[in-house]
Amino acid sequence: MLGSLFVLILPLGIFFAITATVVLRYPDSDALHVAAFLVALILASAAQLLVFEWKIVPNVIALERFRELLADQERGARLLVRRDLELTRANDQLRKLDETKSSFISVVAHQLRTPLSGIKWTLNLLINGDMGTLTAEQRTFLIKAYESNDRMISLVNDMLGADRIESGKVRYFFQSVPLSEVIDEVLFELLPQAKARGVSITFASKPTHPTKVHADPTKLRAVFQNLLENSVKYSQEGGSIEVSLVPRGTEEVEVSIKDDGIGIPKEQQKNIFDRFFRATNAVKLETDGSGLGLFIVKSIVERHGGMIWFESEENRGVTFHFTLPLEREPRAKEKAAA
Ligand code: ADP
């Protein structure tokens, strides 16, 4: 708007200013009037050319706008620096809070572990009749107390495990581990629990030759314990669980654990590996649970260089799959050197 006014006013102004000055100064000279008229016309046209054709005014306006933008940007940059400082400070505070929370969990969990182990030991003595004969009813109650205490111990262990993962304090001791043996051992330990729930477990597909993986045996056991306990826990009476082991090329082996239990609702599947997450159907069926098991499992599998995933449909079961790196065969040269 200002630009177009300027385009009109400037040449006209020049024209009138020159002609009016000459006419007023020399009112009697026609020749001078004509000359002034011509000069004014030329200068006004030149001004018009400058302004209009060579876009001096629009450029001046654009320059002004550019300056404003620069100033805006500078203000924005200063604001960003301030926000960055605030975020860094908030981040530091959060880190400190997180460290405090971690050490709190760690202290509480360690403090709880000792008395819980003491209770377990005492209950064991009582149940075995080492401190006198019990009636059937007394024994049943003591067994219930023993089981509750065991659940508390595993919750405390899960809390400590998850916290160690978060703070990066977990140490791994890798070695060659015969995979089928680990699975057989965990299955054997789990048999009473499965039997009590009327669930059958089969280790159907396994390779004919021993499959050795490069793994930390204790952590690997925890993976199978967690996944298989979940399959038993979230199966209905009469359900069945299948474990299979299939080598994938020469580098890795894929383990699958399939059950036909309650499954995981579609809309909650994305959260299943999150800390403390429990699906609504699981909470309804089994009130005990920490939501830490799968978080720990995923971290262990990934630390071994493997991947974990699952497929599921609610009320039709879940199949968890994960891969582990196979123990590397020593190459001919290495064999010769050894
Ligand atoms: P928890 O079993 O203690 O709740 P997990 O971390 O082991 O914790 O499992 C997280 C959630 O994943 C469970 O609460 C449940 O909702 C779901 N889930 C895991 N395994 C199964 C399964 N085999 N069948 C159905 N849901 C499962």
PDB file of C-alpha atoms in Angstrom, residues 29-333:
ATOM      1  CA  SER A  29       9.853  33.556 -19.643  1.00  0.00           C
ATOM      2  CA  ASP A  30       7.919  31.072 -21.801  1.00  0.00           C
ATOM      3  CA  ALA A  31      11.142  29.474 -22.966  1.00  0.00           C
ATOM      4  CA  LEU A  32      12.184  28.727 -19.410  1.00  0.00           C
ATOM      5  CA  HIS A  33       8.710  27.356 -18.668  1.00  0.00           C
ATOM      6  CA  VAL A  34       8.958  24.936 -21.586  1.00  0.00           C
ATOM      7  CA  ALA A  35      12.481  23.934 -20.570  1.00  0.00           C
ATOM      8  CA  ALA A  36      11.422  23.456 -16.951  1.00  0.00           C
ATOM      9  CA  PHE A  37       8.425  21.406 -18.118  1.00  0.00           C
ATOM     10  CA  LEU A  38      10.712  19.129 -20.184  1.00  0.00           C
ATOM     11  CA  VAL A  39      13.324  18.742 -17.419  1.00  0.00           C
ATOM     12  CA  ALA A  40      10.580  18.018 -14.865  1.00  0.00           C
ATOM     13  CA  LEU A  41       9.050  15.441 -17.187  1.00  0.00           C
ATOM     14  CA  ILE A  42      12.399  13.699 -17.700  1.00  0.00           C
ATOM     15  CA  LEU A  43      13.255  13.692 -14.001  1.00  0.00           C
ATOM     16  CA  ALA A  44       9.761  12.475 -13.002  1.00  0.00           C
ATOM     17  CA  SER A  45       9.981   9.652 -15.567  1.00  0.00           C
ATOM     18  CA  ALA A  46      13.436   8.751 -14.287  1.00  0.00           C
ATOM     19  CA  ALA A  47      12.100   8.650 -10.736  1.00  0.00           C
ATOM     20  CA  GLN A  48       9.189   6.516 -11.898  1.00  0.00           C
ATOM     21  CA  LEU A  49      11.622   4.165 -13.627  1.00  0.00           C
ATOM     22  CA  LEU A  50      13.748   3.866 -10.513  1.00  0.00           C
ATOM     23  CA  VAL A  51      10.821   3.232  -8.270  1.00  0.00           C
ATOM     24  CA  PHE A  52       8.605   1.203 -10.529  1.00  0.00           C
ATOM     25  CA  GLU A  53      10.803  -0.717 -12.952  1.00  0.00           C
ATOM     26  CA  TRP A  54      13.830  -1.348 -10.775  1.00  0.00           C
ATOM     27  CA  LYS A  55      11.620  -2.070  -7.762  1.00  0.00           C
ATOM     28  CA  ILE A  56      13.580   0.126  -5.404  1.00  0.00           C
ATOM     29  CA  VAL A  57      10.625   0.743  -3.123  1.00  0.00           C
ATOM     30  CA  PRO A  58       9.444  -2.861  -2.987  1.00  0.00           C
ATOM     31  CA  ASN A  59      13.053  -3.804  -2.266  1.00  0.00           C
ATOM     32  CA  VAL A  60      13.262  -1.236   0.508  1.00  0.00           C
ATOM     33  CA  ILE A  61      10.041  -2.632   1.953  1.00  0.00           C
ATOM     34  CA  ALA A  62      11.294  -6.215   1.603  1.00  0.00           C
ATOM     35  CA  LEU A  63      14.522  -5.169   3.320  1.00  0.00           C
ATOM     36  CA  GLU A  64      12.510  -3.699   6.164  1.00  0.00           C
ATOM     37  CA  ARG A  65      10.491  -6.934   6.458  1.00  0.00           C
ATOM     38  CA  PHE A  66      13.705  -8.927   6.318  1.00  0.00           C
ATOM     39  CA  ARG A  67      15.096  -6.850   9.189  1.00  0.00           C
ATOM     40  CA  GLU A  68      11.938  -7.501  11.204  1.00  0.00           C
ATOM     41  CA  LEU A  69      12.242 -11.236  10.476  1.00  0.00           C
ATOM     42  CA  LEU A  70      15.870 -11.196  11.560  1.00  0.00           C
ATOM     43  CA  ALA A  71      14.900  -9.463  14.785  1.00  0.00           C
ATOM     44  CA  ASP A  72      12.136 -12.064  15.301  1.00  0.00           C
ATOM     45  CA  GLN A  73      14.626 -14.829  14.682  1.00  0.00           C
ATOM     46  CA  GLU A  74      17.052 -13.342  17.143  1.00  0.00           C
ATOM     47  CA  ARG A  75      14.294 -13.144  19.767  1.00  0.00           C
ATOM     48  CA  GLY A  76      13.349 -16.768  18.957  1.00  0.00           C
ATOM     49  CA  ALA A  77      16.977 -17.885  19.242  1.00  0.00           C
ATOM     50  CA  ARG A  78      17.335 -16.165  22.621  1.00  0.00           C
ATOM     51  CA  LEU A  79      14.112 -17.845  23.778  1.00  0.00           C
ATOM     52  CA  LEU A  80      15.408 -21.219  22.578  1.00  0.00           C
ATOM     53  CA  VAL A  81      18.667 -20.795  24.466  1.00  0.00           C
ATOM     54  CA  ARG A  82      16.691 -19.934  27.609  1.00  0.00           C
ATOM     55  CA  ARG A  83      14.391 -22.955  27.129  1.00  0.00           C
ATOM     56  CA  ASP A  84      17.425 -25.157  26.486  1.00  0.00           C
ATOM     57  CA  LEU A  85      18.933 -24.019  29.773  1.00  0.00           C
ATOM     58  CA  GLU A  86      15.648 -24.628  31.600  1.00  0.00           C
ATOM     59  CA  LEU A  87      15.333 -28.101  30.030  1.00  0.00           C
ATOM     60  CA  THR A  88      18.915 -28.978  30.935  1.00  0.00           C
ATOM     61  CA  ARG A  89      18.236 -27.919  34.513  1.00  0.00           C
ATOM     62  CA  ALA A  90      14.949 -29.890  34.607  1.00  0.00           C
ATOM     63  CA  ASN A  91      16.749 -32.875  33.086  1.00  0.00           C
ATOM     64  CA  ASP A  92      19.457 -32.717  35.750  1.00  0.00           C
ATOM     65  CA  GLN A  93      16.799 -32.583  38.452  1.00  0.00           C
ATOM     66  CA  LEU A  94      14.973 -35.554  36.892  1.00  0.00           C
ATOM     67  CA  ARG A  95      18.227 -37.517  36.700  1.00  0.00           C
ATOM     68  CA  LYS A  96      18.907 -36.813  40.363  1.00  0.00           C
ATOM     69  CA  LEU A  97      15.336 -37.804  41.264  1.00  0.00           C
ATOM     70  CA  ASP A  98      15.728 -40.969  39.201  1.00  0.00           C
ATOM     71  CA  GLU A  99      18.965 -41.822  40.976  1.00  0.00           C
ATOM     72  CA  THR A 100      17.280 -41.233  44.341  1.00  0.00           C
ATOM     73  CA  LYS A 101      14.356 -43.437  43.275  1.00  0.00           C
ATOM     74  CA  SER A 102      16.748 -46.152  42.068  1.00  0.00           C
ATOM     75  CA  SER A 103      18.727 -46.208  45.272  1.00  0.00           C
ATOM     76  CA  PHE A 104      15.459 -46.153  47.249  1.00  0.00           C
ATOM     77  CA  ILE A 105      14.132 -49.173  45.319  1.00  0.00           C
ATOM     78  CA  SER A 106      17.439 -50.929  45.639  1.00  0.00           C
ATOM     79  CA  VAL A 107      17.665 -50.337  49.429  1.00  0.00           C
ATOM     80  CA  VAL A 108      14.013 -51.299  50.039  1.00  0.00           C
ATOM     81  CA  ALA A 109      14.257 -54.392  47.849  1.00  0.00           C
ATOM     82  CA  HIS A 110      17.488 -55.537  49.495  1.00  0.00           C
ATOM     83  CA  GLN A 111      16.054 -54.894  52.951  1.00  0.00           C
ATOM     84  CA  LEU A 112      12.944 -56.882  52.049  1.00  0.00           C
ATOM     85  CA  ARG A 113      14.842 -59.798  50.570  1.00  0.00           C
ATOM     86  CA  THR A 114      16.502 -60.858  53.830  1.00  0.00           C
ATOM     87  CA  PRO A 115      13.365 -61.106  56.020  1.00  0.00           C
ATOM     88  CA  LEU A 116      11.441 -62.712  53.145  1.00  0.00           C
ATOM     89  CA  SER A 117      14.120 -65.387  52.795  1.00  0.00           C
ATOM     90  CA  GLY A 118      13.981 -65.887  56.573  1.00  0.00           C
ATOM     91  CA  ILE A 119      10.190 -66.347  56.413  1.00  0.00           C
ATOM     92  CA  LYS A 120      10.590 -68.803  53.532  1.00  0.00           C
ATOM     93  CA  TRP A 121      13.098 -70.846  55.500  1.00  0.00           C
ATOM     94  CA  THR A 122      10.887 -70.918  58.634  1.00  0.00           C
ATOM     95  CA  LEU A 123       7.735 -71.802  56.686  1.00  0.00           C
ATOM     96  CA  ASN A 124       9.649 -74.578  54.964  1.00  0.00           C
ATOM     97  CA  LEU A 125      10.642 -76.052  58.347  1.00  0.00           C
ATOM     98  CA  LEU A 126       7.041 -75.864  59.586  1.00  0.00           C
ATOM     99  CA  ILE A 127       5.574 -77.412  56.415  1.00  0.00           C
ATOM    100  CA  ASN A 128       8.090 -80.283  56.499  1.00  0.00           C
ATOM    101  CA  GLY A 129       7.001 -81.030  60.070  1.00  0.00           C
ATOM    102  CA  ASP A 130      10.454 -80.295  61.502  1.00  0.00           C
ATOM    103  CA  MET A 131       8.875 -78.318  64.338  1.00  0.00           C
ATOM    104  CA  GLY A 132       6.090 -80.712  65.235  1.00  0.00           C
ATOM    105  CA  THR A 133       3.262 -82.510  63.529  1.00  0.00           C
ATOM    106  CA  LEU A 134       0.655 -80.360  61.776  1.00  0.00           C
ATOM    107  CA  THR A 135      -3.011 -80.935  61.077  1.00  0.00           C
ATOM    108  CA  ALA A 136      -4.005 -81.014  57.397  1.00  0.00           C
ATOM    109  CA  GLU A 137      -5.688 -77.636  57.770  1.00  0.00           C
ATOM    110  CA  GLN A 138      -2.624 -76.017  59.373  1.00  0.00           C
ATOM    111  CA  ARG A 139      -0.447 -77.398  56.586  1.00  0.00           C
ATOM    112  CA  THR A 140      -2.755 -76.020  53.875  1.00  0.00           C
ATOM    113  CA  PHE A 141      -2.621 -72.540  55.403  1.00  0.00           C
ATOM    114  CA  LEU A 142       1.125 -72.680  55.765  1.00  0.00           C
ATOM    115  CA  ILE A 143       1.517 -73.729  52.122  1.00  0.00           C
ATOM    116  CA  LYS A 144      -0.600 -70.731  51.090  1.00  0.00           C
ATOM    117  CA  ALA A 145       1.613 -68.453  53.191  1.00  0.00           C
ATOM    118  CA  TYR A 146       4.682 -70.051  51.605  1.00  0.00           C
ATOM    119  CA  GLU A 147       3.344 -69.400  48.082  1.00  0.00           C
ATOM    120  CA  SER A 148       2.471 -65.762  48.876  1.00  0.00           C
ATOM    121  CA  ASN A 149       5.919 -65.257  50.337  1.00  0.00           C
ATOM    122  CA  ASP A 150       7.459 -66.773  47.190  1.00  0.00           C
ATOM    123  CA  ARG A 151       5.495 -64.330  45.030  1.00  0.00           C
ATOM    124  CA  MET A 152       6.797 -61.446  47.154  1.00  0.00           C
ATOM    125  CA  ILE A 153      10.352 -62.718  46.678  1.00  0.00           C
ATOM    126  CA  SER A 154       9.965 -62.895  42.913  1.00  0.00           C
ATOM    127  CA  LEU A 155       8.392 -59.399  42.841  1.00  0.00           C
ATOM    128  CA  VAL A 156      11.302 -57.997  44.822  1.00  0.00           C
ATOM    129  CA  ASN A 157      13.730 -59.777  42.461  1.00  0.00           C
ATOM    130  CA  ASP A 158      11.922 -58.356  39.424  1.00  0.00           C
ATOM    131  CA  MET A 159      12.074 -54.851  40.892  1.00  0.00           C
ATOM    132  CA  LEU A 160      15.780 -55.182  41.515  1.00  0.00           C
ATOM    133  CA  GLY A 161      16.322 -56.700  38.050  1.00  0.00           C
ATOM    134  CA  ALA A 162      14.397 -53.937  36.234  1.00  0.00           C
ATOM    135  CA  ASP A 163      16.161 -51.268  38.231  1.00  0.00           C
ATOM    136  CA  ARG A 164      19.584 -52.699  37.418  1.00  0.00           C
ATOM    137  CA  ILE A 165      18.657 -52.756  33.717  1.00  0.00           C
ATOM    138  CA  GLU A 166      17.552 -49.110  33.863  1.00  0.00           C
ATOM    139  CA  SER A 167      20.738 -47.989  35.542  1.00  0.00           C
ATOM    140  CA  GLY A 168      22.883 -50.109  33.196  1.00  0.00           C
ATOM    141  CA  LYS A 169      24.368 -52.103  36.074  1.00  0.00           C
ATOM    142  CA  VAL A 170      23.653 -55.605  34.741  1.00  0.00           C
ATOM    143  CA  ARG A 171      26.758 -57.662  34.042  1.00  0.00           C
ATOM    144  CA  TYR A 172      26.696 -60.487  31.532  1.00  0.00           C
ATOM    145  CA  PHE A 173      28.935 -63.539  31.468  1.00  0.00           C
ATOM    146  CA  PHE A 174      28.728 -65.072  28.021  1.00  0.00           C
ATOM    147  CA  GLN A 175      29.610 -68.676  27.306  1.00  0.00           C
ATOM    148  CA  SER A 176      28.541 -71.587  25.149  1.00  0.00           C
ATOM    149  CA  VAL A 177      25.132 -72.781  26.391  1.00  0.00           C
ATOM    150  CA  PRO A 178      23.252 -75.910  25.214  1.00  0.00           C
ATOM    151  CA  LEU A 179      19.807 -74.406  24.587  1.00  0.00           C
ATOM    152  CA  SER A 180      17.665 -77.573  24.743  1.00  0.00           C
ATOM    153  CA  GLU A 181      19.099 -78.425  28.160  1.00  0.00           C
ATOM    154  CA  VAL A 182      18.172 -75.038  29.579  1.00  0.00           C
ATOM    155  CA  ILE A 183      14.629 -75.394  28.217  1.00  0.00           C
ATOM    156  CA  ASP A 184      14.286 -78.953  29.580  1.00  0.00           C
ATOM    157  CA  GLU A 185      15.389 -77.800  33.049  1.00  0.00           C
ATOM    158  CA  VAL A 186      12.978 -74.873  33.159  1.00  0.00           C
ATOM    159  CA  LEU A 187      10.136 -77.065  31.882  1.00  0.00           C
ATOM    160  CA  PHE A 188      10.866 -79.642  34.570  1.00  0.00           C
ATOM    161  CA  GLU A 189      10.709 -76.986  37.302  1.00  0.00           C
ATOM    162  CA  LEU A 190       7.492 -75.594  35.876  1.00  0.00           C
ATOM    163  CA  LEU A 191       5.695 -78.928  35.609  1.00  0.00           C
ATOM    164  CA  PRO A 192       3.982 -78.822  39.061  1.00  0.00           C
ATOM    165  CA  GLN A 193       2.664 -75.294  38.356  1.00  0.00           C
ATOM    166  CA  ALA A 194       1.345 -76.370  34.937  1.00  0.00           C
ATOM    167  CA  LYS A 195      -0.188 -79.516  36.379  1.00  0.00           C
ATOM    168  CA  ALA A 196      -1.957 -77.523  39.091  1.00  0.00           C
ATOM    169  CA  ARG A 197      -3.598 -75.406  36.394  1.00  0.00           C
ATOM    170  CA  GLY A 198      -4.381 -78.385  34.140  1.00  0.00           C
ATOM    171  CA  VAL A 199      -2.101 -77.065  31.384  1.00  0.00           C
ATOM    172  CA  SER A 200       0.085 -79.311  29.225  1.00  0.00           C
ATOM    173  CA  ILE A 201       3.505 -78.298  27.878  1.00  0.00           C
ATOM    174  CA  THR A 202       5.311 -79.954  24.980  1.00  0.00           C
ATOM    175  CA  PHE A 203       8.764 -79.281  23.646  1.00  0.00           C
ATOM    176  CA  ALA A 204       7.744 -80.384  20.169  1.00  0.00           C
ATOM    177  CA  SER A 205      10.187 -79.171  17.622  1.00  0.00           C
ATOM    178  CA  LYS A 206      13.845 -79.332  18.494  1.00  0.00           C
ATOM    179  CA  PRO A 207      16.893 -79.852  16.289  1.00  0.00           C
ATOM    180  CA  THR A 208      18.430 -83.335  16.237  1.00  0.00           C
ATOM    181  CA  HIS A 209      21.924 -82.041  16.948  1.00  0.00           C
ATOM    182  CA  PRO A 210      22.685 -80.025  20.120  1.00  0.00           C
ATOM    183  CA  THR A 211      22.046 -76.314  19.588  1.00  0.00           C
ATOM    184  CA  LYS A 212      24.586 -74.196  21.413  1.00  0.00           C
ATOM    185  CA  VAL A 213      24.096 -70.477  21.804  1.00  0.00           C
ATOM    186  CA  HIS A 214      26.433 -67.716  22.888  1.00  0.00           C
ATOM    187  CA  ALA A 215      24.671 -66.585  26.045  1.00  0.00           C
ATOM    188  CA  ASP A 216      24.684 -65.873  29.756  1.00  0.00           C
ATOM    189  CA  PRO A 217      23.064 -69.049  31.159  1.00  0.00           C
ATOM    190  CA  THR A 218      21.476 -67.400  34.224  1.00  0.00           C
ATOM    191  CA  LYS A 219      19.899 -64.626  32.182  1.00  0.00           C
ATOM    192  CA  LEU A 220      18.774 -67.107  29.544  1.00  0.00           C
ATOM    193  CA  ARG A 221      17.013 -69.184  32.198  1.00  0.00           C
ATOM    194  CA  ALA A 222      15.221 -66.013  33.363  1.00  0.00           C
ATOM    195  CA  VAL A 223      13.935 -65.473  29.807  1.00  0.00           C
ATOM    196  CA  PHE A 224      12.440 -68.984  29.609  1.00  0.00           C
ATOM    197  CA  GLN A 225      11.112 -68.849  33.179  1.00  0.00           C
ATOM    198  CA  ASN A 226       9.325 -65.562  32.546  1.00  0.00           C
ATOM    199  CA  LEU A 227       7.826 -66.509  29.181  1.00  0.00           C
ATOM    200  CA  LEU A 228       6.789 -70.023  30.216  1.00  0.00           C
ATOM    201  CA  GLU A 229       5.406 -68.919  33.594  1.00  0.00           C
ATOM    202  CA  ASN A 230       3.341 -66.317  31.737  1.00  0.00           C
ATOM    203  CA  SER A 231       2.036 -68.954  29.329  1.00  0.00           C
ATOM    204  CA  VAL A 232       0.957 -71.139  32.244  1.00  0.00           C
ATOM    205  CA  LYS A 233      -0.430 -68.196  34.232  1.00  0.00           C
ATOM    206  CA  TYR A 234      -2.489 -66.819  31.344  1.00  0.00           C
ATOM    207  CA  SER A 235      -3.789 -70.172  30.063  1.00  0.00           C
ATOM    208  CA  GLN A 236      -7.221 -71.506  30.848  1.00  0.00           C
ATOM    209  CA  GLU A 237      -7.770 -74.909  32.446  1.00  0.00           C
ATOM    210  CA  GLY A 238      -6.974 -77.605  29.856  1.00  0.00           C
ATOM    211  CA  GLY A 239      -4.814 -75.287  27.773  1.00  0.00           C
ATOM    212  CA  SER A 240      -1.683 -76.382  25.946  1.00  0.00           C
ATOM    213  CA  ILE A 241       1.710 -74.790  25.442  1.00  0.00           C
ATOM    214  CA  GLU A 242       4.207 -75.651  22.714  1.00  0.00           C
ATOM    215  CA  VAL A 243       7.882 -74.798  22.697  1.00  0.00           C
ATOM    216  CA  SER A 244       9.901 -75.010  19.499  1.00  0.00           C
ATOM    217  CA  LEU A 245      13.464 -74.384  18.489  1.00  0.00           C
ATOM    218  CA  VAL A 246      14.318 -73.752  14.851  1.00  0.00           C
ATOM    219  CA  PRO A 247      17.800 -72.798  13.586  1.00  0.00           C
ATOM    220  CA  ARG A 248      17.702 -69.849  11.160  1.00  0.00           C
ATOM    221  CA  GLY A 249      20.694 -70.251   8.861  1.00  0.00           C
ATOM    222  CA  THR A 250      24.086 -70.659  10.505  1.00  0.00           C
ATOM    223  CA  GLU A 251      23.953 -67.521  12.610  1.00  0.00           C
ATOM    224  CA  GLU A 252      20.927 -67.765  14.861  1.00  0.00           C
ATOM    225  CA  VAL A 253      18.177 -69.886  16.327  1.00  0.00           C
ATOM    226  CA  GLU A 254      14.521 -68.913  16.721  1.00  0.00           C
ATOM    227  CA  VAL A 255      12.640 -69.971  19.837  1.00  0.00           C
ATOM    228  CA  SER A 256       8.827 -69.909  19.865  1.00  0.00           C
ATOM    229  CA  ILE A 257       6.523 -70.353  22.845  1.00  0.00           C
ATOM    230  CA  LYS A 258       2.904 -70.732  21.825  1.00  0.00           C
ATOM    231  CA  ASP A 259      -0.102 -70.910  24.123  1.00  0.00           C
ATOM    232  CA  ASP A 260      -3.864 -70.895  23.610  1.00  0.00           C
ATOM    233  CA  GLY A 261      -4.698 -68.745  26.624  1.00  0.00           C
ATOM    234  CA  ILE A 262      -6.388 -65.378  27.098  1.00  0.00           C
ATOM    235  CA  GLY A 263      -4.221 -63.581  24.518  1.00  0.00           C
ATOM    236  CA  ILE A 264      -3.482 -59.864  24.455  1.00  0.00           C
ATOM    237  CA  PRO A 265      -6.123 -57.305  23.370  1.00  0.00           C
ATOM    238  CA  LYS A 266      -5.111 -55.656  20.049  1.00  0.00           C
ATOM    239  CA  GLU A 267      -5.189 -52.068  21.352  1.00  0.00           C
ATOM    240  CA  GLN A 268      -2.843 -52.930  24.261  1.00  0.00           C
ATOM    241  CA  GLN A 269      -0.270 -54.900  22.276  1.00  0.00           C
ATOM    242  CA  LYS A 270       1.994 -51.874  21.685  1.00  0.00           C
ATOM    243  CA  ASN A 271       2.598 -51.478  25.438  1.00  0.00           C
ATOM    244  CA  ILE A 272       3.333 -55.071  26.279  1.00  0.00           C
ATOM    245  CA  PHE A 273       7.110 -54.662  26.787  1.00  0.00           C
ATOM    246  CA  ASP A 274       6.728 -51.464  28.861  1.00  0.00           C
ATOM    247  CA  ARG A 275       7.700 -51.445  32.512  1.00  0.00           C
ATOM    248  CA  PHE A 276       4.780 -52.222  34.868  1.00  0.00           C
ATOM    249  CA  PHE A 277       2.325 -52.686  31.982  1.00  0.00           C
ATOM    250  CA  ARG A 278      -0.358 -55.348  32.467  1.00  0.00           C
ATOM    251  CA  ALA A 279      -3.213 -55.882  30.004  1.00  0.00           C
ATOM    252  CA  THR A 280      -6.728 -55.492  31.402  1.00  0.00           C
ATOM    253  CA  ASN A 281      -7.721 -59.125  30.690  1.00  0.00           C
ATOM    254  CA  ALA A 282      -4.581 -60.347  32.507  1.00  0.00           C
ATOM    255  CA  VAL A 283      -5.339 -58.259  35.590  1.00  0.00           C
ATOM    256  CA  LYS A 284      -8.872 -59.695  35.640  1.00  0.00           C
ATOM    257  CA  LEU A 285      -7.684 -63.310  35.427  1.00  0.00           C
ATOM    258  CA  GLU A 286      -4.570 -63.117  37.592  1.00  0.00           C
ATOM    259  CA  THR A 287      -4.375 -60.302  40.080  1.00  0.00           C
ATOM    260  CA  ASP A 288      -0.745 -61.066  40.985  1.00  0.00           C
ATOM    261  CA  GLY A 289       1.873 -59.692  38.632  1.00  0.00           C
ATOM    262  CA  SER A 290       4.325 -56.859  38.370  1.00  0.00           C
ATOM    263  CA  GLY A 291       4.374 -56.106  34.651  1.00  0.00           C
ATOM    264  CA  LEU A 292       8.172 -56.267  34.821  1.00  0.00           C
ATOM    265  CA  GLY A 293       8.825 -59.742  33.395  1.00  0.00           C
ATOM    266  CA  LEU A 294       8.575 -58.910  29.690  1.00  0.00           C
ATOM    267  CA  PHE A 295      10.552 -55.698  30.141  1.00  0.00           C
ATOM    268  CA  ILE A 296      13.381 -57.781  31.638  1.00  0.00           C
ATOM    269  CA  VAL A 297      13.034 -60.509  28.971  1.00  0.00           C
ATOM    270  CA  LYS A 298      13.277 -57.999  26.107  1.00  0.00           C
ATOM    271  CA  SER A 299      16.320 -56.350  27.597  1.00  0.00           C
ATOM    272  CA  ILE A 300      18.086 -59.734  28.030  1.00  0.00           C
ATOM    273  CA  VAL A 301      17.251 -60.940  24.499  1.00  0.00           C
ATOM    274  CA  GLU A 302      18.433 -57.669  22.954  1.00  0.00           C
ATOM    275  CA  ARG A 303      21.622 -57.684  25.028  1.00  0.00           C
ATOM    276  CA  HIS A 304      22.341 -61.091  23.455  1.00  0.00           C
ATOM    277  CA  GLY A 305      21.954 -59.501  20.023  1.00  0.00           C
ATOM    278  CA  GLY A 306      18.572 -61.143  19.444  1.00  0.00           C
ATOM    279  CA  MET A 307      15.070 -59.858  18.707  1.00  0.00           C
ATOM    280  CA  ILE A 308      11.757 -60.554  20.404  1.00  0.00           C
ATOM    281  CA  TRP A 309       8.246 -60.187  19.012  1.00  0.00           C
ATOM    282  CA  PHE A 310       4.836 -61.822  19.345  1.00  0.00           C
ATOM    283  CA  GLU A 311       1.524 -62.356  17.660  1.00  0.00           C
ATOM    284  CA  SER A 312      -1.716 -62.643  19.508  1.00  0.00           C
ATOM    285  CA  GLU A 313      -5.470 -62.506  19.335  1.00  0.00           C
ATOM    286  CA  GLU A 314      -7.561 -62.014  22.427  1.00  0.00           C
ATOM    287  CA  ASN A 315      -8.942 -65.310  23.776  1.00  0.00           C
ATOM    288  CA  ARG A 316      -6.920 -67.309  21.199  1.00  0.00           C
ATOM    289  CA  GLY A 317      -3.494 -67.178  22.800  1.00  0.00           C
ATOM    290  CA  VAL A 318      -0.073 -65.689  22.231  1.00  0.00           C
ATOM    291  CA  THR A 319       3.047 -66.874  20.452  1.00  0.00           C
ATOM    292  CA  PHE A 320       6.259 -65.251  21.599  1.00  0.00           C
ATOM    293  CA  HIS A 321       9.257 -65.573  19.271  1.00  0.00           C
ATOM    294  CA  PHE A 322      12.831 -64.593  19.944  1.00  0.00           C
ATOM    295  CA  THR A 323      16.183 -65.148  18.318  1.00  0.00           C
ATOM    296  CA  LEU A 324      19.568 -65.890  19.857  1.00  0.00           C
ATOM    297  CA  PRO A 325      22.998 -65.999  18.225  1.00  0.00           C
ATOM    298  CA  LEU A 326      24.324 -69.513  17.690  1.00  0.00           C
ATOM    299  CA  GLU A 327      27.700 -70.383  19.145  1.00  0.00           C
ATOM    300  CA  ARG A 328      30.174 -69.648  16.369  1.00  0.00           C
ATOM    301  CA  GLU A 329      31.902 -72.764  15.005  1.00  0.00           C
ATOM    302  CA  PRO A 330      35.673 -72.277  15.206  1.00  0.00           C
ATOM    303  CA  ARG A 331      36.938 -71.775  11.672  1.00  0.00           C
ATOM    304  CA  ALA A 332      39.494 -74.189  10.174  1.00  0.00           C
ATOM    305  CA  LYS A 333      42.367 -71.735  10.818  1.00  0.00           C
TER     306      LYS A 333
END
